[in-house]
Tab-separated table of C-alpha atoms and ligand atoms in Angstrom:
chain	number	residue	atom	x	y	z
A	1	MET	CA	-3.095	23.311	-7.081
A	2	ALA	CA	-2.923	19.891	-4.537
A	3	LYS	CA	-2.133	16.733	-7.601
A	4	PRO	CA	-5.250	14.311	-7.516
A	5	VAL	CA	-4.196	11.043	-5.564
A	6	LEU	CA	-3.645	7.555	-7.133
A	7	VAL	CA	-3.501	4.189	-5.060
A	8	SER	CA	-2.921	0.261	-5.412
A	9	GLY	CA	-1.663	-2.306	-3.664
A	10	ILE	CA	-0.463	-5.516	-4.676
A	11	GLN	CA	-0.439	-8.795	-2.205
A	12	PRO	CA	3.008	-9.999	-0.942
A	13	THR	CA	1.542	-13.743	-2.416
A	14	GLY	CA	4.805	-15.015	-4.326
A	15	LYS	CA	6.808	-14.065	-7.422
A	16	LEU	CA	5.573	-10.930	-9.706
A	17	HIS	CA	4.903	-12.063	-13.238
A	18	ILE	CA	4.726	-10.288	-16.500
A	19	GLY	CA	0.903	-9.942	-16.470
A	20	ASN	CA	1.506	-7.767	-12.667
A	21	TYR	CA	3.960	-6.304	-14.867
A	22	LEU	CA	2.130	-5.181	-17.730
A	23	GLY	CA	-1.383	-5.155	-16.580
A	24	ALA	CA	-0.483	-3.400	-13.220
A	25	LEU	CA	3.562	-2.654	-12.367
A	26	LYS	CA	4.183	-1.146	-15.185
A	27	ASN	CA	2.011	1.814	-15.507
A	28	PHE	CA	3.219	1.916	-11.435
A	29	VAL	CA	5.817	3.348	-13.041
A	30	ASP	CA	4.986	5.434	-15.279
A	31	LEU	CA	2.226	6.842	-13.886
A	32	GLN	CA	4.762	7.608	-10.889
A	33	ASN	CA	7.009	9.168	-13.357
A	34	SER	CA	4.988	11.558	-14.984
A	35	GLY	CA	5.072	13.897	-11.432
A	36	LYS	CA	1.010	14.358	-12.346
A	37	TYR	CA	-0.307	12.051	-9.304
A	38	GLN	CA	0.125	12.000	-5.435
A	39	CYS	CA	0.915	8.312	-5.519
A	40	TYR	CA	-0.065	5.283	-2.834
A	41	PHE	CA	1.947	2.316	-2.892
A	42	PHE	CA	1.198	-0.594	-0.939
A	43	ILE	CA	1.972	-4.244	0.159
A	44	ALA	CA	-1.808	-5.388	0.492
A	45	ASP	CA	-0.130	-8.062	3.194
A	46	LEU	CA	-3.905	-7.665	5.346
A	47	HIS	CA	-5.405	-9.114	1.333
A	48	ALA	CA	-2.397	-11.804	1.935
A	49	LEU	CA	-4.293	-13.227	4.386
A	50	THR	CA	-6.769	-14.754	3.183
A	51	GLU	CA	-4.869	-17.408	1.567
A	52	ASN	CA	-3.702	-18.326	5.193
A	53	PRO	CA	0.090	-18.152	4.765
A	54	THR	CA	2.462	-19.492	7.389
A	55	ALA	CA	4.622	-15.799	9.301
A	56	LYS	CA	7.854	-16.761	7.637
A	57	ASP	CA	6.220	-17.092	4.355
A	58	LEU	CA	4.504	-13.706	5.033
A	59	THR	CA	7.401	-11.731	6.399
A	60	THR	CA	9.480	-13.371	3.075
A	61	ASN	CA	7.105	-12.277	0.269
A	62	THR	CA	6.365	-8.353	2.264
A	63	ILE	CA	10.535	-7.881	2.120
A	64	SER	CA	10.454	-9.820	-1.298
A	65	LEU	CA	7.778	-7.576	-2.733
A	66	ALA	CA	9.345	-4.021	-1.554
A	67	ALA	CA	12.418	-5.368	-3.545
A	68	ASP	CA	10.342	-5.915	-6.476
A	69	PHE	CA	9.334	-2.270	-6.452
A	70	LEU	CA	12.435	-0.491	-5.963
A	71	ALA	CA	13.830	-2.897	-8.979
A	72	ILE	CA	11.054	-2.514	-11.085
A	73	GLY	CA	11.596	1.409	-10.630
A	74	LEU	CA	9.338	2.701	-8.069
A	75	ASP	CA	10.938	5.567	-5.762
A	76	PRO	CA	10.079	6.350	-2.051
A	77	LYS	CA	11.350	9.900	-2.823
A	78	LYS	CA	8.398	10.832	-5.653
A	79	SER	CA	5.620	7.615	-3.916
A	80	ILE	CA	4.708	6.765	-0.883
A	81	ILE	CA	5.648	2.765	-0.253
A	82	PHE	CA	3.683	1.462	2.903
A	83	GLN	CA	3.034	-1.493	3.937
A	84	GLN	CA	-0.649	-1.847	4.499
A	85	SER	CA	-1.280	-4.175	7.921
A	86	GLN	CA	-0.001	-0.558	9.268
A	87	ILE	CA	-2.491	2.156	9.090
A	88	GLU	CA	-4.690	1.378	11.795
A	89	PRO	CA	-7.609	3.321	10.672
A	90	LEU	CA	-7.523	0.941	8.497
A	91	GLN	CA	-9.135	-1.392	10.107
A	92	GLU	CA	-12.194	1.293	11.314
A	93	LEU	CA	-12.723	2.295	7.574
A	94	LYS	CA	-13.448	-0.970	7.034
A	95	TRP	CA	-16.513	-1.910	10.020
A	96	ILE	CA	-17.479	1.176	9.104
A	97	LEU	CA	-17.679	0.293	4.996
A	98	SER	CA	-18.774	-2.908	6.051
A	99	THR	CA	-21.820	-2.198	7.502
A	100	LEU	CA	-22.946	-0.122	4.005
A	101	THR	CA	-22.821	-3.204	2.122
A	102	PRO	CA	-24.981	-6.055	1.638
A	103	VAL	CA	-23.665	-9.268	1.954
A	104	SER	CA	-25.558	-10.583	-1.716
A	105	GLU	CA	-23.396	-7.994	-3.118
A	106	LEU	CA	-20.077	-9.445	-1.011
A	107	LEU	CA	-21.407	-13.570	-2.308
A	108	ARG	CA	-21.710	-12.269	-6.175
A	109	MET	CA	-17.969	-10.720	-6.563
A	110	THR	CA	-16.106	-12.834	-9.455
A	111	ALA	CA	-12.605	-13.197	-7.243
A	112	PHE	CA	-14.759	-14.716	-4.310
A	113	LYS	CA	-16.222	-17.128	-6.525
A	114	GLU	CA	-12.787	-18.000	-7.756
A	115	LYS	CA	-11.391	-18.207	-5.222
A	116	VAL	CA	-13.663	-20.402	-2.938
A	117	LEU	CA	-13.701	-22.186	-6.069
A	118	GLN	CA	-9.708	-22.894	-6.170
A	119	ALA	CA	-10.534	-25.139	-2.759
A	120	LEU	CA	-11.857	-28.369	-5.403
A	121	LYS	CA	-10.136	-30.431	-7.687
A	122	PRO	CA	-9.833	-29.201	-11.041
A	123	GLY	CA	-12.156	-31.875	-12.572
A	124	GLU	CA	-14.874	-30.685	-9.617
A	125	ARG	CA	-15.097	-27.541	-10.908
A	126	GLU	CA	-16.654	-27.816	-14.225
A	127	LYS	CA	-19.627	-29.801	-12.709
A	128	ILE	CA	-20.102	-28.097	-9.934
A	129	THR	CA	-23.963	-28.018	-8.137
A	130	LYS	CA	-25.465	-25.480	-6.911
A	131	GLU	CA	-26.185	-27.320	-3.350
A	132	LYS	CA	-22.186	-27.883	-3.192
A	133	PHE	CA	-21.152	-24.690	-4.133
A	134	GLU	CA	-23.379	-23.513	-1.257
A	135	GLU	CA	-21.125	-25.544	1.137
A	136	VAL	CA	-17.714	-24.804	0.115
A	137	VAL	CA	-18.967	-21.065	0.250
A	138	GLU	CA	-20.208	-21.590	3.971
A	139	ALA	CA	-17.010	-22.910	4.703
A	140	SER	CA	-14.806	-20.810	3.451
A	141	ASN	CA	-13.382	-17.970	5.138
A	142	PHE	CA	-14.762	-14.759	5.819
A	143	GLY	CA	-11.890	-12.698	4.657
A	144	LEU	CA	-12.474	-13.394	1.670
A	145	ALA	CA	-15.636	-12.108	1.801
A	146	GLU	CA	-14.454	-9.440	3.322
A	147	TYR	CA	-11.971	-8.924	0.731
A	148	PRO	CA	-13.622	-5.950	-1.411
A	149	VAL	CA	-14.867	-4.016	2.077
A	150	LEU	CA	-11.352	-3.667	2.881
A	151	MET	CA	-9.794	-2.815	0.002
A	152	ALA	CA	-12.331	0.033	-0.539
A	153	ALA	CA	-11.158	0.865	2.570
A	154	ASP	CA	-7.176	0.771	0.792
A	155	ILE	CA	-8.993	3.349	-1.964
A	156	LEU	CA	-11.136	5.410	0.636
A	157	LEU	CA	-9.345	6.394	2.942
A	158	TYR	CA	-6.364	8.351	0.930
A	159	ASP	CA	-9.441	10.025	-0.780
A	160	ALA	CA	-7.780	8.578	-4.249
A	161	LYS	CA	-9.513	9.556	-7.925
A	162	PHE	CA	-7.166	6.972	-10.057
A	163	VAL	CA	-6.080	2.804	-8.775
A	164	PRO	CA	-4.036	1.343	-11.464
A	165	VAL	CA	-4.916	-2.353	-11.509
A	166	GLY	CA	-5.827	-4.674	-14.042
A	167	ASP	CA	-9.310	-6.000	-15.236
A	168	ASP	CA	-9.867	-8.563	-12.700
A	169	GLN	CA	-10.447	-5.726	-10.519
A	170	ASP	CA	-12.641	-3.682	-11.776
A	171	GLN	CA	-15.822	-5.348	-10.064
A	172	HIS	CA	-14.353	-4.198	-6.497
A	173	LEU	CA	-13.774	-0.916	-7.783
A	174	GLU	CA	-17.307	-0.797	-9.046
A	175	LEU	CA	-17.916	-1.638	-4.985
A	176	THR	CA	-15.613	1.364	-4.367
A	177	ARG	CA	-17.983	3.844	-5.963
A	178	THR	CA	-21.037	2.970	-4.931
A	179	LEU	CA	-19.530	2.967	-0.812
A	180	ALA	CA	-18.702	6.278	-1.823
A	181	ARG	CA	-21.508	6.696	-3.541
A	182	LYS	CA	-24.039	5.193	-0.413
A	183	PHE	CA	-21.137	6.888	2.486
A	184	ASN	CA	-22.037	10.579	0.590
A	185	ALA	CA	-25.523	10.393	0.527
A	186	LYS	CA	-25.635	9.284	3.540
A	187	PHE	CA	-23.480	11.602	5.672
A	188	GLY	CA	-22.812	14.215	3.609
A	189	LYS	CA	-19.460	14.700	0.702
A	190	THR	CA	-16.768	12.780	2.333
A	191	PHE	CA	-14.971	10.422	-0.505
A	192	SER	CA	-14.775	11.117	-4.182
A	193	GLU	CA	-15.595	8.433	-6.352
A	194	PRO	CA	-12.195	6.739	-8.170
A	195	ASN	CA	-11.661	4.957	-11.458
A	196	SER	CA	-9.702	1.833	-12.247
A	197	LEU	CA	-7.121	2.961	-14.473
A	198	HIS	CA	-6.110	0.331	-16.986
A	199	THR	CA	-2.907	-0.169	-19.488
A	200	ALA	CA	-3.285	-1.854	-22.865
A	201	THR	CA	-2.901	-4.992	-21.761
A	202	PRO	CA	-4.895	-5.388	-18.460
A	203	ARG	CA	-5.876	-8.893	-19.066
A	204	VAL	CA	-2.393	-10.937	-19.749
A	205	MET	CA	-3.620	-15.142	-20.427
A	206	SER	CA	-1.958	-17.811	-19.580
A	207	LEU	CA	1.257	-19.427	-21.391
A	208	ASN	CA	-0.016	-22.505	-21.547
A	209	ASP	CA	-3.859	-21.693	-21.610
A	210	PRO	CA	-4.563	-18.212	-23.450
A	211	ALA	CA	-8.694	-19.171	-22.249
A	212	LYS	CA	-6.836	-18.389	-18.799
A	213	LYS	CA	-6.066	-14.876	-16.862
A	214	MET	CA	-2.462	-15.871	-16.230
A	215	SER	CA	-1.910	-16.197	-12.359
A	216	LYS	CA	0.157	-16.953	-9.686
A	217	SER	CA	-2.601	-19.754	-9.051
A	218	MET	CA	-1.367	-21.509	-11.797
A	219	PRO	CA	2.567	-21.310	-12.474
A	220	ALA	CA	2.983	-23.095	-15.073
A	221	GLY	CA	1.060	-21.095	-16.992
A	222	CYS	CA	3.138	-18.019	-15.549
A	223	LEU	CA	6.292	-15.623	-17.139
A	224	PHE	CA	7.893	-14.793	-13.824
A	225	LEU	CA	9.754	-11.312	-13.620
A	226	GLU	CA	12.568	-13.173	-11.768
A	227	ASP	CA	12.987	-16.382	-14.735
A	228	ALA	CA	16.374	-16.534	-15.724
A	229	PRO	CA	16.699	-16.090	-19.198
A	230	GLU	CA	17.393	-19.844	-19.974
A	231	ILE	CA	13.568	-19.876	-18.458
A	232	VAL	CA	12.200	-17.567	-20.377
A	233	ARG	CA	13.638	-18.569	-23.303
A	234	GLU	CA	12.370	-22.507	-22.613
A	235	LYS	CA	8.797	-20.994	-21.113
A	236	ILE	CA	8.857	-18.870	-24.261
A	237	LYS	CA	9.354	-22.587	-27.223
A	238	ARG	CA	6.864	-24.424	-25.127
A	239	ALA	CA	3.507	-21.511	-25.106
A	240	VAL	CA	0.835	-23.206	-26.925
A	241	THR	CA	0.267	-21.717	-29.746
A	242	ASP	CA	-2.101	-21.754	-32.529
A	243	SER	CA	-3.890	-24.088	-35.571
A	244	GLY	CA	-2.305	-22.267	-38.625
A	245	ASN	CA	1.158	-20.600	-39.137
A	246	GLU	CA	0.094	-16.791	-39.597
A	247	ILE	CA	1.955	-14.303	-37.458
A	248	LYS	CA	-1.770	-12.156	-36.976
A	249	TYR	CA	-3.424	-10.721	-34.356
A	250	ASP	CA	-6.890	-12.192	-34.388
A	251	GLU	CA	-8.113	-12.422	-29.905
A	252	GLU	CA	-10.904	-15.033	-31.296
A	253	LYS	CA	-9.422	-16.889	-33.559
A	254	LYS	CA	-6.161	-17.179	-32.713
A	255	PRO	CA	-5.537	-16.031	-29.034
A	256	ALA	CA	-2.016	-17.515	-28.232
A	257	ILE	CA	-0.883	-15.532	-30.632
A	258	SER	CA	-2.393	-13.142	-30.420
A	259	ASN	CA	-1.534	-12.465	-26.882
A	260	LEU	CA	1.860	-13.104	-27.381
A	261	LEU	CA	2.404	-10.216	-29.874
A	262	LYS	CA	0.653	-8.772	-26.822
A	263	ILE	CA	3.202	-9.284	-24.892
A	264	TYR	CA	5.785	-8.128	-27.853
A	265	SER	CA	3.667	-5.418	-28.605
A	266	SER	CA	3.852	-3.760	-24.916
A	267	ILE	CA	7.041	-4.085	-24.209
A	268	SER	CA	8.622	-3.308	-27.339
A	269	GLY	CA	6.308	-0.559	-27.788
A	270	GLU	CA	5.896	-1.448	-31.603
A	271	ASN	CA	2.551	-0.764	-32.837
A	272	MET	CA	0.122	-3.765	-33.806
A	273	GLN	CA	0.156	-3.251	-37.709
A	274	LYS	CA	4.550	-2.891	-37.491
A	275	LEU	CA	4.377	-6.260	-35.222
A	276	GLU	CA	2.479	-8.402	-37.574
A	277	LYS	CA	4.625	-7.227	-41.301
A	278	LYS	CA	7.666	-7.607	-39.661
A	279	TYR	CA	6.838	-10.973	-39.053
A	280	THR	CA	4.713	-11.966	-42.076
A	281	GLY	CA	6.260	-14.556	-43.377
A	282	LYS	CA	8.101	-15.795	-40.884
A	283	THR	CA	8.137	-18.462	-38.328
A	284	TYR	CA	5.972	-19.078	-34.830
A	285	SER	CA	9.342	-20.710	-33.173
A	286	GLU	CA	11.587	-17.477	-35.526
A	287	PHE	CA	8.593	-14.650	-33.418
A	288	LYS	CA	9.481	-16.578	-30.048
A	289	THR	CA	12.769	-16.727	-29.746
A	290	ASP	CA	13.173	-12.462	-30.410
A	291	LEU	CA	10.496	-12.213	-27.905
A	292	ALA	CA	12.340	-14.384	-25.079
A	293	GLU	CA	15.565	-11.935	-26.700
A	294	LEU	CA	13.064	-9.022	-25.939
A	295	VAL	CA	11.568	-10.424	-22.534
A	296	ILE	CA	15.426	-11.089	-21.510
A	297	LEU	CA	16.845	-7.687	-21.451
A	298	HIS	CA	14.084	-5.958	-20.795
A	299	PHE	CA	14.181	-8.161	-17.510
A	300	ALA	CA	18.103	-7.228	-17.094
A	301	ASP	CA	17.858	-4.060	-14.814
A	302	TYR	CA	15.453	-5.555	-12.905
A	303	ARG	CA	16.885	-8.900	-11.860
A	304	LYS	CA	20.320	-6.948	-11.319
A	305	LYS	CA	18.575	-4.834	-8.989
A	306	LYS	CA	16.472	-7.405	-7.298
A	307	LYS	CA	19.265	-9.498	-6.908
A	308	ALA	CA	21.523	-6.553	-4.902
A	309	LEU	CA	18.755	-5.505	-2.854
A	310	ALA	CA	18.369	-9.853	-1.610
A	311	GLY	CA	20.650	-9.116	1.490
A	312	LYS	CA	19.443	-5.252	2.122
A	313	SER	CA	16.065	-6.209	4.584
A	314	SER	CA	16.639	-3.734	6.563
A	315	ALA	CA	16.995	-1.045	4.745
A	316	LEU	CA	13.732	-2.286	2.887
A	317	LYS	CA	12.040	-1.890	5.903
A	318	THR	CA	13.278	1.223	7.061
A	319	ILE	CA	11.526	2.964	3.538
A	320	LEU	CA	8.030	1.120	4.142
A	321	THR	CA	7.850	2.312	7.833
A	322	SER	CA	9.214	5.356	6.805
A	323	GLY	CA	6.126	5.034	3.946
A	324	SER	CA	4.168	3.973	6.970
A	325	LYS	CA	4.025	6.896	9.372
A	326	LYS	CA	3.652	9.050	5.917
A	327	ALA	CA	0.572	7.535	4.783
A	328	GLY	CA	-1.004	6.960	8.303
A	329	LYS	CA	-0.937	10.365	9.402
A	330	VAL	CA	-3.021	10.986	6.141
A	331	ALA	CA	-5.572	8.003	7.336
A	332	ALA	CA	-5.417	9.672	10.665
A	333	ARG	CA	-6.755	12.716	9.250
A	334	LYS	CA	-9.117	11.518	7.413
A	335	ILE	CA	-10.789	8.886	9.579
A	336	GLY	CA	-11.264	11.904	11.587
A	337	GLU	CA	-13.135	13.567	10.209
A	338	ILE	CA	-14.969	10.532	8.920
A	339	LYS	CA	-16.045	9.982	12.525
A	340	LYS	CA	-17.624	13.024	13.103
A	341	LYS	CA	-19.634	12.738	9.848
A	342	ILE	CA	-21.338	9.373	11.309
A	343	GLY	CA	-21.374	10.790	14.308
A	344	ILE	CA	-19.226	8.622	16.805
A	345	SER	CA	-16.655	11.585	17.570
A	346	LEU	CA	-18.027	13.273	19.715
B	401	ADP	P1	-2.393	-12.685	-9.148
B	401	ADP	O1	-4.119	-12.779	-9.980
B	401	ADP	O2	-1.571	-13.555	-10.455
B	401	ADP	O3	-2.527	-13.646	-7.845
B	401	ADP	P2	-2.665	-10.610	-8.058
B	401	ADP	O4	-4.353	-10.313	-7.262
B	401	ADP	O5	-1.307	-10.174	-7.015
B	401	ADP	O6	-1.810	-11.598	-9.233
B	401	ADP	O7	-2.581	-8.637	-8.653
B	401	ADP	C1	-1.470	-7.856	-8.958
B	401	ADP	C2	-2.232	-6.825	-9.760
B	401	ADP	O8	-2.208	-7.818	-11.333
B	401	ADP	C3	-3.791	-6.510	-10.739
B	401	ADP	O9	-3.687	-5.434	-10.693
B	401	ADP	C4	-3.711	-6.825	-11.198
B	401	ADP	O10	-5.022	-6.983	-12.132
B	401	ADP	C5	-2.917	-7.379	-11.927
B	401	ADP	N1	-3.017	-8.442	-12.681
B	401	ADP	C6	-3.485	-9.501	-11.993
B	401	ADP	N2	-3.105	-10.978	-13.314
B	401	ADP	C7	-3.227	-10.097	-14.371
B	401	ADP	C8	-3.142	-10.839	-15.854
B	401	ADP	N3	-3.288	-11.766	-15.554
B	401	ADP	N4	-3.521	-9.386	-16.473
B	401	ADP	C9	-2.867	-7.884	-16.162
B	401	ADP	N5	-2.842	-8.039	-15.227
B	401	ADP	C10	-2.897	-8.495	-14.026
B	402	LIG	N1	-7.450	-6.537	-4.738
B	402	LIG	C1	-5.509	-6.787	-5.338
B	402	LIG	C2	-5.178	-7.882	-5.703
B	402	LIG	O1	-5.603	-8.644	-6.003
B	402	LIG	C3	-5.180	-5.858	-4.218
B	402	LIG	C4	-5.546	-4.635	-3.522
B	402	LIG	C5	-5.639	-4.574	-2.388
B	402	LIG	C6	-5.800	-3.460	-4.134
B	402	LIG	N2	-5.974	-3.357	-2.333
B	402	LIG	C7	-6.106	-2.325	-3.427
B	402	LIG	C8	-4.865	-2.918	-5.181
B	402	LIG	C9	-6.391	-1.254	-3.271
B	402	LIG	C10	-5.697	-1.111	-5.757
B	402	LIG	C11	-6.450	-1.280	-4.745
B	402	LIG	O2	-4.571	-6.771	-6.772
């Protein structure tokens, strides 16, 4: 029996943070190593284009993300690791799916709204009027609106059953399922409906604002996997904490310490009750010191491997080219089936 297909991608938009790791990448490695799935992991360079990077930055970030994939434990012998833009049938499927997607659905996507609002100054965002919002939407690039359709094509092209992502991607997965259902209802069963796979930490919060998701767009609150030990110590020391001094998991009353506890527990594998017991009577500062050392140790191997891959861009390109070829073959077969179904393959 063929193994169920699992697909996920990450945009090459800069350094990876611990939210990307605990929400997605750590799971990529565990799922790959479970041997239960046919895994496809790709670099979403076309999605990254929606942020209008320079050509040089996009190339550098693509190679750097390939190095991240390997340094963290993805293995081209076990998974198909590839570059999204190399898959030509993806464009055809994106177009076909876009003809089944109401514009209104795209405009109400939370991720779309957030990205559009990034064009505004922080003070303006909170008190935005409906008219001003419409103005910003109309001025935004069309790729930002189309983004979830391209993502649906990424998933459906390989008949994925599972998609490991953070919970900020759930709405996009919902749209993907809706599109699969619509297509199947109109043209006959062609796609399976994929489900997202979450870790125990599908939403790591910012170190300097526990009400906001840790995100590359707010680097000040990020703990990057590449951060040197002294930076990790400094960032965790400066991370905001809650009033009081008890180290207790309570997302509502103690969101900041709860976020740090979750990071600790996900990395060490210790459950929350055990952790709370271990830190009874200890200070925030003692806990933070231990957390920093845990993080430093956990990513030591990754940092070493990432450094070693720094001068190896041609080997990394070869891995991506070979993975793209494999994914491309699967994609070509699927698009053939799709074209027959919709009546354009005469
Ligand atoms: P960012 O939001 O920092 O730009 P990406 O959009 O590149 O990150 O996300 C890459 C993967 O990491 C996705 O699966 C996303 O859901 C996940 N992810 C991003 N931020 C977090 C977070 N703070 N907590 C958990 N998962 C996250
Ligand atoms: N939108 C995802 C993110 O921002 C990246 C992505 C693109 C993706 N295509 C995908 C994730 C397909 C899973 C499956 O992180």
